[in-house]
Tab-separated table of C-alpha atoms in Angstrom:
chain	number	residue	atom	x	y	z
A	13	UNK	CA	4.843	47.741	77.146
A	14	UNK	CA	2.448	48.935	79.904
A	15	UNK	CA	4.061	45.690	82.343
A	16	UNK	CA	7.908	47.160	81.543
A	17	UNK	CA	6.062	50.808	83.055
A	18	UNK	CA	5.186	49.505	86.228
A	19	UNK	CA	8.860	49.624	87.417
A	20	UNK	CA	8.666	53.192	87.422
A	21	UNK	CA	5.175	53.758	88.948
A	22	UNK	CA	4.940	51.059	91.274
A	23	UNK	CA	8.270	53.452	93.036
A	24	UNK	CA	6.374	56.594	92.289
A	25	UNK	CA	3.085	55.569	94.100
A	26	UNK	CA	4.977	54.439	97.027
A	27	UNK	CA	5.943	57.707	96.994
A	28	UNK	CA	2.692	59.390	96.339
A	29	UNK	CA	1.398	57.434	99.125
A	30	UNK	CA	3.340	58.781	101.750
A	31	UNK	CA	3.528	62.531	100.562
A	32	UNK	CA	0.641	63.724	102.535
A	33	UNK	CA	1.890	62.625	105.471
A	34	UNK	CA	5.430	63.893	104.333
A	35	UNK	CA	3.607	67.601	103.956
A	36	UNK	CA	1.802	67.774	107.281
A	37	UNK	CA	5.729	66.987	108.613
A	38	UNK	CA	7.376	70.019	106.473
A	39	UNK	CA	9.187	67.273	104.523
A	40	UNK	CA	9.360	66.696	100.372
A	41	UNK	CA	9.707	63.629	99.092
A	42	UNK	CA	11.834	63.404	95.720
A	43	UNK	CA	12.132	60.585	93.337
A	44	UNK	CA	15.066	59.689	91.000
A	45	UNK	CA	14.750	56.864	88.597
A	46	UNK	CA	16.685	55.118	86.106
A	47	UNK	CA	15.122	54.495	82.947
A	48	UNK	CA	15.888	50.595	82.994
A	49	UNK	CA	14.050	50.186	86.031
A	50	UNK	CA	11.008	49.468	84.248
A	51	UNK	CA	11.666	45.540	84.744
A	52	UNK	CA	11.951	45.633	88.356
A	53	UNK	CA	10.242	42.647	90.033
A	54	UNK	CA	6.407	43.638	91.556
A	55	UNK	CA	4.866	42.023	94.326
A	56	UNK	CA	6.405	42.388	97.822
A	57	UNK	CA	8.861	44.600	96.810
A	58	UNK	CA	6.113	47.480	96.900
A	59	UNK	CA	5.723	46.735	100.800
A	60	UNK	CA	9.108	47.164	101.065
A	61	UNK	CA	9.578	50.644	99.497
A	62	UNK	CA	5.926	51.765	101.217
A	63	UNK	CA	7.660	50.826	104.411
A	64	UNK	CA	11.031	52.405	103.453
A	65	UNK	CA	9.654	55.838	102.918
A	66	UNK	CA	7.057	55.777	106.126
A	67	UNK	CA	10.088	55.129	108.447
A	68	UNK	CA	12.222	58.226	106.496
A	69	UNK	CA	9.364	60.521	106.569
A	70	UNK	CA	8.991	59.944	110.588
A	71	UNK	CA	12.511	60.100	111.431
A	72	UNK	CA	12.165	63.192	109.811
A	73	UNK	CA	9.089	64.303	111.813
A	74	UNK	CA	11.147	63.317	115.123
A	75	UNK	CA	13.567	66.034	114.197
A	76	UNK	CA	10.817	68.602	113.393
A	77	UNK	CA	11.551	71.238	111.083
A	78	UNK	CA	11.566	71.068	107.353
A	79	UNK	CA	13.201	68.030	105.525
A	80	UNK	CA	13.188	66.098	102.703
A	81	UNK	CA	13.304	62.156	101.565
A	82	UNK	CA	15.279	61.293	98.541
A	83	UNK	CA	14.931	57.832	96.927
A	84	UNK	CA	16.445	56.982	94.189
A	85	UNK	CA	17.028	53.659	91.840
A	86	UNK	CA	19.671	52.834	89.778
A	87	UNK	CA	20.524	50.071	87.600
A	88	UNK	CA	24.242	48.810	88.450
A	89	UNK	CA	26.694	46.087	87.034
A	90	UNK	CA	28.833	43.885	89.091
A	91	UNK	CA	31.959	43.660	87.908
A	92	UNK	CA	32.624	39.941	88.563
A	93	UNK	CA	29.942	36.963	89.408
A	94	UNK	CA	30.054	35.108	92.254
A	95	UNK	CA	30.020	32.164	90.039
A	96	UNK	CA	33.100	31.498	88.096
A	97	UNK	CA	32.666	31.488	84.098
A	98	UNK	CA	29.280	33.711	84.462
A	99	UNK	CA	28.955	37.317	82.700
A	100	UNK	CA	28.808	39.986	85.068
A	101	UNK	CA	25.150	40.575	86.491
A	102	UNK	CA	23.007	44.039	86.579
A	103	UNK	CA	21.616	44.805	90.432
A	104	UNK	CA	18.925	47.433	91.334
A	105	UNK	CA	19.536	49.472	94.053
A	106	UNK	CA	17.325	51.493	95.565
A	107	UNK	CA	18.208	53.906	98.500
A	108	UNK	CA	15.909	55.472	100.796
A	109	UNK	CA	17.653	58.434	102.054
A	110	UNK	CA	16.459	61.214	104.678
A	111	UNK	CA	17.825	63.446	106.878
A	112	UNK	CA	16.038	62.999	109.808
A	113	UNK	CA	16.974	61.856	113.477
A	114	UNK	CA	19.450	59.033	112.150
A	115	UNK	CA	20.660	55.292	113.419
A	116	UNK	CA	19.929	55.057	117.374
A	117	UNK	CA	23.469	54.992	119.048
A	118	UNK	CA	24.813	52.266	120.148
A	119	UNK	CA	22.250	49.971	118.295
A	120	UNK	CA	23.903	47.827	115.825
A	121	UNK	CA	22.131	48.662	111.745
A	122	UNK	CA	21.492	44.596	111.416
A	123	UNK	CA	19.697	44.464	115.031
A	124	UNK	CA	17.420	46.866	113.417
A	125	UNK	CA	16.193	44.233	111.418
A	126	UNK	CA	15.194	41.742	113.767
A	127	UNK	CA	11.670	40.920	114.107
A	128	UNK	CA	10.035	41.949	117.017
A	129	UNK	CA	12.701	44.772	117.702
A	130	UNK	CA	11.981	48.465	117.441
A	131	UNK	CA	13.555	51.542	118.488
A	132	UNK	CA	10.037	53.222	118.069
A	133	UNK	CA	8.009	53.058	121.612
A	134	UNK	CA	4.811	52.321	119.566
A	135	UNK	CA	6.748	49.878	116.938
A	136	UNK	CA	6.642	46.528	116.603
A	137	UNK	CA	9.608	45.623	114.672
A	138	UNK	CA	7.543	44.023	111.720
A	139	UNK	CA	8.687	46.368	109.042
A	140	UNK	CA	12.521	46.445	108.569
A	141	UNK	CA	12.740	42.241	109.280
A	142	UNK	CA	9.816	42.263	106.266
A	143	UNK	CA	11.887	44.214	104.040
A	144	UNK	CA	14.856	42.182	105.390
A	145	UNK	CA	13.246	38.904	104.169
A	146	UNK	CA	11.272	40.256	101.005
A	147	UNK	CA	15.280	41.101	99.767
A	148	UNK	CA	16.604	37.733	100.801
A	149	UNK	CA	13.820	36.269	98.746
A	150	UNK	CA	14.363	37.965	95.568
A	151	UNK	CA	18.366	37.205	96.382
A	152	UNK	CA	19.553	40.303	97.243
A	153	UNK	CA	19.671	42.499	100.581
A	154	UNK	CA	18.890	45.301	102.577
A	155	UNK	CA	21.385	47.738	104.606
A	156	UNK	CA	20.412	50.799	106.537
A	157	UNK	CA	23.532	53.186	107.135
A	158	UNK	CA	24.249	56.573	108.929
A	159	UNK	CA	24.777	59.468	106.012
A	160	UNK	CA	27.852	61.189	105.339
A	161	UNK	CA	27.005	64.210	104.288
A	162	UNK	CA	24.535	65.579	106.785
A	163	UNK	CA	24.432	68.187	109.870
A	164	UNK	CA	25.081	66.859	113.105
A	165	UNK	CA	21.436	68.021	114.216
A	166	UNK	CA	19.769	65.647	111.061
A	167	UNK	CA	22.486	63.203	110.584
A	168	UNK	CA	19.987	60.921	108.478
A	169	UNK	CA	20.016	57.681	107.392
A	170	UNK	CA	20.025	55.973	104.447
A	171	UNK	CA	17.931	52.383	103.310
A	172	UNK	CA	19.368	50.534	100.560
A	173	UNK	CA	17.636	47.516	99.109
A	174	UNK	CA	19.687	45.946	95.946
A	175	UNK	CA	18.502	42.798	93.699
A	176	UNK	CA	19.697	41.382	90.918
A	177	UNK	CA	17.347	42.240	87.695
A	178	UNK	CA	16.656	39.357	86.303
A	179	UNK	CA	14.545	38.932	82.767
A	180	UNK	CA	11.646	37.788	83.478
A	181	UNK	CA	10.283	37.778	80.064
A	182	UNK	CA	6.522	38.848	79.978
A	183	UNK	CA	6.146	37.846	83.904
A	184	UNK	CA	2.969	40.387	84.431
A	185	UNK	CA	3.995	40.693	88.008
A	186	UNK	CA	6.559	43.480	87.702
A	187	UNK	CA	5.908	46.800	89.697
A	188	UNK	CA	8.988	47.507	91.789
């Protein structure tokens, strides 16, 4: 039981990991989980999320002001496979959502994941192409996107990173 718990915690400490920083930059940090989320795959995936929420949390600083970062994970079906005669699959996805200073114009979201390249002036371009392949990896993908439903002033941004959940019977790495 305590390995179908990390799920939920491995998400949370990411979390509680960044909210001090989030605090000295006026900005909350809120988590939203789905119960079945307690199988998510551990290991890299923790980098990921870590990484996720640091790059929210400053575009959020850049802004100034208060703010907030929102992530929540959901368990979703597909409705069809991609391969013919399989059952329909379930997918985590995770978004990462702030409203902060938003996607640089006129830089295409995928660019954003190659290594080496970094809007930041004291990035490095390490963390989204990590993320990138950490998804690819456990078969799934990662997407950054402008938000909808934002001011024009914090027009935000939102990381998505969706897998497939897989059983993994008692695997002992599971954290997500």
């Amino acid at each position: 039981a305590a390995a179908r718990e990390m799920g939920m915690q491995g998400i949370e400490h990411a979390a509680d990991v960044m909210r001090l920083a989030a605090q000295q930059h006026h900005t909350t940090i809120g988590v939203e989980i789905d119960a079945g989320v307690a199988d998510c795959p551990a290991g890299p995936l923790y980098s990921a999320l870590l990484n996720g929420i640091k790059n929210a949390v400053e575009s959020v600083a850049s802004v100034g002001g208060r703010g907030s970062v929102q992530v929540s994970c959901r368990i979703e079906a597909t409705a069809t496979s991609r391969t013919r005669g399989q059952p329909a699959s379930q997918w985590v996805r995770i978004n990462i959502s702030d409203d902060g200073a938003g996607i640089t114009r006129g830089v295409p979201a995928s660019k954003l994941f190659d290594a080496g390249y970094s809007t930041k002036p004291d990035g490095h371009g390490i963390g989204l192409a990590l993320t990138r392949s950490i998804l690819e990896r456990m078969g799934g993908h990662a997407e950054l996107s402008a938000r909808d439903d934002t001011s024009p002033r914090r027009p935000g941004a939102v990381l998505t990173l969706r897998f497939p959940l897989q059983d993994r019977g008692n695997d002992a790495r599971k954290v997500g």
